[in-house]
Amino acid sequence: MNIKLTGRFLLVIFFLSFFTKSIYSQVDTLKSGWEFGRPDERIWRSATVPGTVHTDLLAHHLIPDPFKGMNEKAVQWVDKKDWWYRCTFNVTEAQLKQDVVELEFLGLDTYAEVSVNNRDVLVTNNMFRAWSADVKRHLKPGKNTLLIKFESPIKHDMPRFLRDSVIYPAGNDASDIPLSVYARKAPYHYGWDWGPRLVTSGVWRPVILKAWSAATIRNVSYTTALEGKKARVNVKVQLTVTRPGTYLLTPALTLGNSSAIANRPGKAFTLPEGDTTCELSYEVNSPQRWWPNGMGAQPLYQATVYLTTAEKTTLAQLSKKIGFRTIEVENKPDAQGESFFVKVNGRPVFMKGSNYIPQDNFLPRVTKEKYRRLFDDMQESHFNMVRVWGGGIYENDEFYDLADEKGILVWQDFMYACTLYPGDRTFLENARMEAIYNINRLKDHASLALWCGNNEIAVAIKNWGWQDGYAYTNLQYESMQRAYDKLFKEILPNAVKDHDPGRFYFHSSPISNWGKPEDFTRGDNHYWGIWHGMEWFEAFNTHIPRFMSEYGFQSFPGMATIDSFATKDDYHIFSNVMQSHQKSPAKGNTAIKIYMDHYYNTPVDFPAFVYLSQVLQAEGMKVAIEAHRRNMPYCMGTLYWQLNDCWPGPSWSGRDYYGRWKALQYYAKRAFEPVITSTVEENGQLKTFVITAEHGNNAKWDLELKLVLTDLQGQIISLKKIPARKYADGASTLVNTVAINDLLQGRPRNEVIFYTELVNNNNVLNPNLYYFAAAKEIALQEPGISFTCKAAGDGVDVTVTTKQLARNIYLGLSTAIEGEHFEDNFFDLLPGMQRTVHLRTGRTAAAIQQQLKITSLVDTYKK
């Protein structure tokens, strides 16, 4: 019997990995006893699963660390070889008495042949899908052998490349032979402009042995309609049945220790043999709504479905964490062009966040602790959205579970980026199955906001000169575009419609290019005029799109990270090692230096250059973030490129490979604060805005504003106070305009500072300083910085005081310990001011007092 919803509704939902408990069901994860080797050597060595061939070789000291020095080049032979993995596992008599004994592979990278006891059971060609096979007939009591033969992805795809009449425009592929387009494998493995070329193979997600009888639950999905003070929940249960008959399905929903629905008897279904779907429905009174970070709480309900026999013997149960909310994406023509914004629970919300790439080239090295730290950092930085970029992977379940928990909305790309793809039936069917698997895996997450077909391919077709650059004939280019339309305008949207109905999908980000003024009126935009276009940071103030989903600037990681891959002999931006870790060679370190010379004095040495590169990047991104927030509701989102790194080296990231915060991450945290001021020059006027984030309860902000013009010695030239008033949440309000000539009264621009400060309920919020001249034009004096350390809470409070203007004060430790974290850094202090910064650490205040080293801008060019 099916129970179905009718009428209009908005999707709401969630996901958590399931578990089954029953005498009819036994589950084992095959973790131990793995070995790997090459078929041409037949030498078997211990292996780690989940893992990769590179990490196994590294563990046996058979290759150098690819992240150190120039070793990346020394390991390129690995992807040209086939690699075999094997293990033995025990099967009991009890397991063999079950109807089905399955092997489930949650991730095989990528081309593999699987055999059990020398019997072929599976062939795979996609690292993004789970694969399973009923292997009962091949098993025996006691020890059994599992063998996985991985074919080199290079060897597998090279014949296809040689047969094709076109070369695909995959400019990311560092080998100059674009094989990445053929493999349904993480594109960044083949290289990108922020990461190395390390094309892996291996068992990268768990292998599970499942034995069950009668019937089992394959998946459960939820659709929720919020109706006034109630929610109606529709549940689809996908089952496989080996013994036809009558079964009971019973739903349960709890929040904490309390049931959210009345106890009810199981619903009976008469089920045939094979795969089938059953539907349930129930109501929830007064559901607590899930909100994005900063707008409210993130209540997550435990939703469970129990499968029992007619005699009420439990066969299986599946549980997920779910959250009640509505999400809509508005993307339609309006009076200003074409909108693009997100509504949560009926409220438009300005999106604050970044673009995420995989955290390691060797994916199984990303631990649960690293995922949690990543999301702790996003939450601390006031993010409410993260974009999972289309050149990486569909992330592990832990990623989305934490997004649900922390209130971080997920913009989910399908894994296609920056190139056209084949259009043959085999490739497209593989893509379709990949989409269905990942949609079903992720669709129930409260955090999932939207699906996007690919990264940048649509704008590239029109604007990147592919046809001329690759000498495609008109017929060839038209054929390639038809393949694009088939995949991104037919197969993927149909998969979303069929399996995640109601969720927003669009075929490519960005919707608009950045070359013409009209581009900034339509949809989302990737603005690369800064960096690729070599425009100055001030262009961020005039190039405002409806939603900025990519923009950025590079910097180097800190010296502790550089020392993990380089020696002091490599301390030069054009040394071989630094060049090998700079993956944007067309501009790269030269671009950083050009921008640095424009805004700053020449740094005295390499460590000064590294520090200054981070300050440069952060100051530029501050201009952008404030410009985007100032211009809401015209602009309704800012996602900078990029949040993190997959290896240590210079890149656009705010957190480096080890999770250490660069200056950018601190600047983003301050720029994403719920309430900020922002000052900008426009047509000879100095304009100051008060910008507020959204509350879930529509509360207004009660704020007092102080605007001060001082000289470099901190002497007040003019002071204006705007009395406390209420500001609407989720708004940008122009509060003060003054002619710059009237304000400065002839004073040189490089000798004054404009300072704004907000007071909310007697709490002074982070001040914002505006400089009228580039840093290199301001005559900084030795600031005379002093500090004291005092034990506080889970660490130490560091109070910093300065006698003179101090810019970009950086608090560092001579020897850092993993997990230590300053809650603020790279900040400015006016003369006579102080700031207290908390350091999370297990060390004493006395130890920190000895270890603390403070750097400010003047130190980079005065010794």
mmCIF file of C-alpha atoms in Angstrom, residues 425-562:
data_model
loop_
_atom_site.group_PDB
_atom_site.id
_atom_site.type_symbol
_atom_site.label_atom_id
_atom_site.label_comp_id
_atom_site.label_asym_id
_atom_site.label_seq_id
_atom_site.Cartn_x
_atom_site.Cartn_y
_atom_site.Cartn_z
ATOM 1 C CA ARG A 425 26.449 6.006 -24.320
ATOM 2 C CA THR A 426 28.835 4.211 -21.966
ATOM 3 C CA PHE A 427 30.174 7.427 -20.475
ATOM 4 C CA LEU A 428 26.722 8.991 -20.120
ATOM 5 C CA GLU A 429 25.215 5.900 -18.507
ATOM 6 C CA ASN A 430 28.096 5.796 -16.047
ATOM 7 C CA ALA A 431 27.470 9.471 -15.292
ATOM 8 C CA ARG A 432 23.753 8.821 -14.800
ATOM 9 C CA MET A 433 24.357 6.012 -12.321
ATOM 10 C CA GLU A 434 26.922 8.137 -10.471
ATOM 11 C CA ALA A 435 24.394 10.948 -10.151
ATOM 12 C CA ILE A 436 21.609 8.678 -8.906
ATOM 13 C CA TYR A 437 23.873 7.092 -6.291
ATOM 14 C CA ASN A 438 25.097 10.402 -4.884
ATOM 15 C CA ILE A 439 21.725 12.130 -5.011
ATOM 16 C CA ASN A 440 20.209 9.287 -2.991
ATOM 17 C CA ARG A 441 23.147 9.340 -0.583
ATOM 18 C CA LEU A 442 23.051 13.087 0.081
ATOM 19 C CA LYS A 443 19.525 14.347 -0.556
ATOM 20 C CA ASP A 444 18.226 13.898 2.988
ATOM 21 C CA HIS A 445 20.760 16.213 4.610
ATOM 22 C CA ALA A 446 19.333 19.312 6.235
ATOM 23 C CA SER A 447 22.366 21.212 4.956
ATOM 24 C CA LEU A 448 21.986 20.368 1.258
ATOM 25 C CA ALA A 449 20.883 23.541 -0.505
ATOM 26 C CA LEU A 450 21.283 22.972 -4.253
ATOM 27 C CA TRP A 451 22.805 20.926 -7.046
ATOM 28 C CA CYS A 452 24.988 22.426 -9.758
ATOM 29 C CA GLY A 453 25.938 20.493 -12.875
ATOM 30 C CA ASN A 454 29.533 21.640 -13.268
ATOM 31 C CA ASN A 455 32.165 24.281 -12.660
ATOM 32 C CA GLU A 456 32.711 26.917 -15.376
ATOM 33 C CA ILE A 457 32.121 24.799 -18.465
ATOM 34 C CA ALA A 458 29.212 26.849 -19.855
ATOM 35 C CA VAL A 459 31.100 30.163 -19.699
ATOM 36 C CA ALA A 460 34.206 28.422 -21.048
ATOM 37 C CA ILE A 461 32.365 27.204 -24.140
ATOM 38 C CA LYS A 462 31.552 30.803 -25.040
ATOM 39 C CA ASN A 463 34.511 32.734 -23.677
ATOM 40 C CA TRP A 464 37.682 30.672 -23.305
ATOM 41 C CA GLY A 465 38.528 30.336 -27.005
ATOM 42 C CA TRP A 466 38.395 26.568 -27.041
ATOM 43 C CA GLN A 467 37.322 26.189 -30.659
ATOM 44 C CA ASP A 468 40.185 28.245 -32.038
ATOM 45 C CA GLY A 469 42.708 27.149 -29.414
ATOM 46 C CA TYR A 470 42.155 23.444 -30.101
ATOM 47 C CA ALA A 471 41.376 23.896 -33.815
ATOM 48 C CA TYR A 472 37.994 22.190 -33.589
ATOM 49 C CA THR A 473 35.930 22.191 -36.747
ATOM 50 C CA ASN A 474 32.395 23.514 -36.507
ATOM 51 C CA LEU A 475 31.060 19.964 -36.651
ATOM 52 C CA GLN A 476 33.388 18.805 -33.885
ATOM 53 C CA TYR A 477 32.549 21.713 -31.579
ATOM 54 C CA GLU A 478 28.832 21.337 -32.204
ATOM 55 C CA SER A 479 29.076 17.633 -31.401
ATOM 56 C CA MET A 480 30.923 18.368 -28.159
ATOM 57 C CA GLN A 481 28.298 20.922 -27.182
ATOM 58 C CA ARG A 482 25.522 18.417 -27.881
ATOM 59 C CA ALA A 483 27.265 16.049 -25.472
ATOM 60 C CA TYR A 484 27.326 18.891 -22.945
ATOM 61 C CA ASP A 485 23.602 19.483 -23.357
ATOM 62 C CA LYS A 486 22.841 15.778 -23.051
ATOM 63 C CA LEU A 487 24.732 15.417 -19.770
ATOM 64 C CA PHE A 488 24.113 18.728 -18.026
ATOM 65 C CA LYS A 489 20.733 19.760 -19.415
ATOM 66 C CA GLU A 490 19.088 16.355 -19.628
ATOM 67 C CA ILE A 491 20.676 13.496 -17.673
ATOM 68 C CA LEU A 492 21.646 15.355 -14.491
ATOM 69 C CA PRO A 493 18.515 17.521 -14.129
ATOM 70 C CA ASN A 494 16.338 14.470 -14.792
ATOM 71 C CA ALA A 495 18.212 12.551 -12.104
ATOM 72 C CA VAL A 496 17.605 15.395 -9.638
ATOM 73 C CA LYS A 497 13.946 15.650 -10.657
ATOM 74 C CA ASP A 498 13.381 11.907 -10.264
ATOM 75 C CA HIS A 499 15.332 11.349 -7.062
ATOM 76 C CA ASP A 500 15.370 14.720 -5.279
ATOM 77 C CA PRO A 501 12.268 16.501 -6.597
ATOM 78 C CA GLY A 502 11.949 20.157 -5.688
ATOM 79 C CA ARG A 503 15.668 20.748 -5.158
ATOM 80 C CA PHE A 504 17.163 23.573 -7.217
ATOM 81 C CA TYR A 505 19.466 22.510 -10.046
ATOM 82 C CA PHE A 506 21.299 24.636 -12.585
ATOM 83 C CA HIS A 507 23.605 23.285 -15.214
ATOM 84 C CA SER A 508 26.762 25.352 -14.678
ATOM 85 C CA SER A 509 28.336 27.894 -12.363
ATOM 86 C CA PRO A 510 28.799 30.713 -13.045
ATOM 87 C CA ILE A 511 25.701 31.743 -14.915
ATOM 88 C CA SER A 512 27.431 34.906 -16.163
ATOM 89 C CA ASN A 513 30.961 35.720 -17.285
ATOM 90 C CA TRP A 514 32.971 38.650 -15.872
ATOM 91 C CA GLY A 515 34.054 40.480 -19.017
ATOM 92 C CA LYS A 516 31.133 42.876 -19.556
ATOM 93 C CA PRO A 517 29.053 45.140 -17.272
ATOM 94 C CA GLU A 518 25.856 43.213 -18.038
ATOM 95 C CA ASP A 519 27.509 40.028 -16.737
ATOM 96 C CA PHE A 520 27.201 41.414 -13.225
ATOM 97 C CA THR A 521 23.422 41.681 -13.449
ATOM 98 C CA ARG A 522 22.707 37.981 -14.059
ATOM 99 C CA GLY A 523 22.881 35.084 -11.651
ATOM 100 C CA ASP A 524 26.071 33.947 -9.960
ATOM 101 C CA ASN A 525 29.506 35.092 -11.085
ATOM 102 C CA HIS A 526 33.146 34.006 -10.853
ATOM 103 C CA TYR A 527 35.011 37.300 -10.921
ATOM 104 C CA TRP A 528 38.663 36.788 -11.787
ATOM 105 C CA GLY A 529 39.495 40.309 -12.929
ATOM 106 C CA ILE A 530 41.657 40.369 -9.828
ATOM 107 C CA TRP A 531 44.450 37.818 -10.310
ATOM 108 C CA HIS A 532 43.781 36.484 -13.819
ATOM 109 C CA GLY A 533 42.844 39.912 -15.169
ATOM 110 C CA MET A 534 45.555 41.702 -13.102
ATOM 111 C CA GLU A 535 43.127 44.398 -11.976
ATOM 112 C CA TRP A 536 43.763 46.081 -8.630
ATOM 113 C CA PHE A 537 41.771 45.201 -5.517
ATOM 114 C CA GLU A 538 39.687 48.375 -5.814
ATOM 115 C CA ALA A 539 37.885 46.758 -8.758
ATOM 116 C CA PHE A 540 36.008 44.643 -6.221
ATOM 117 C CA ASN A 541 34.122 47.814 -5.251
ATOM 118 C CA THR A 542 32.754 48.307 -8.761
ATOM 119 C CA HIS A 543 32.294 44.736 -10.004
ATOM 120 C CA ILE A 544 29.361 43.552 -7.936
ATOM 121 C CA PRO A 545 27.339 40.558 -9.171
ATOM 122 C CA ARG A 546 24.038 39.206 -7.919
ATOM 123 C CA PHE A 547 25.912 36.373 -6.168
ATOM 124 C CA MET A 548 29.687 36.013 -6.095
ATOM 125 C CA SER A 549 30.466 32.303 -6.074
ATOM 126 C CA GLU A 550 34.204 32.561 -6.859
ATOM 127 C CA TYR A 551 36.926 35.178 -6.499
ATOM 128 C CA GLY A 552 40.301 35.114 -4.837
ATOM 129 C CA PHE A 553 43.973 35.878 -4.560
ATOM 130 C CA GLN A 554 46.994 33.768 -3.683
ATOM 131 C CA SER A 555 49.338 33.794 -0.703
ATOM 132 C CA PHE A 556 52.015 31.570 0.761
ATOM 133 C CA PRO A 557 51.374 29.397 3.788
ATOM 134 C CA GLY A 558 53.207 30.289 7.003
ATOM 135 C CA MET A 559 56.849 29.441 7.580
ATOM 136 C CA ALA A 560 56.048 26.362 9.698
ATOM 137 C CA THR A 561 54.206 24.875 6.722
ATOM 138 C CA ILE A 562 56.886 25.921 4.232
#
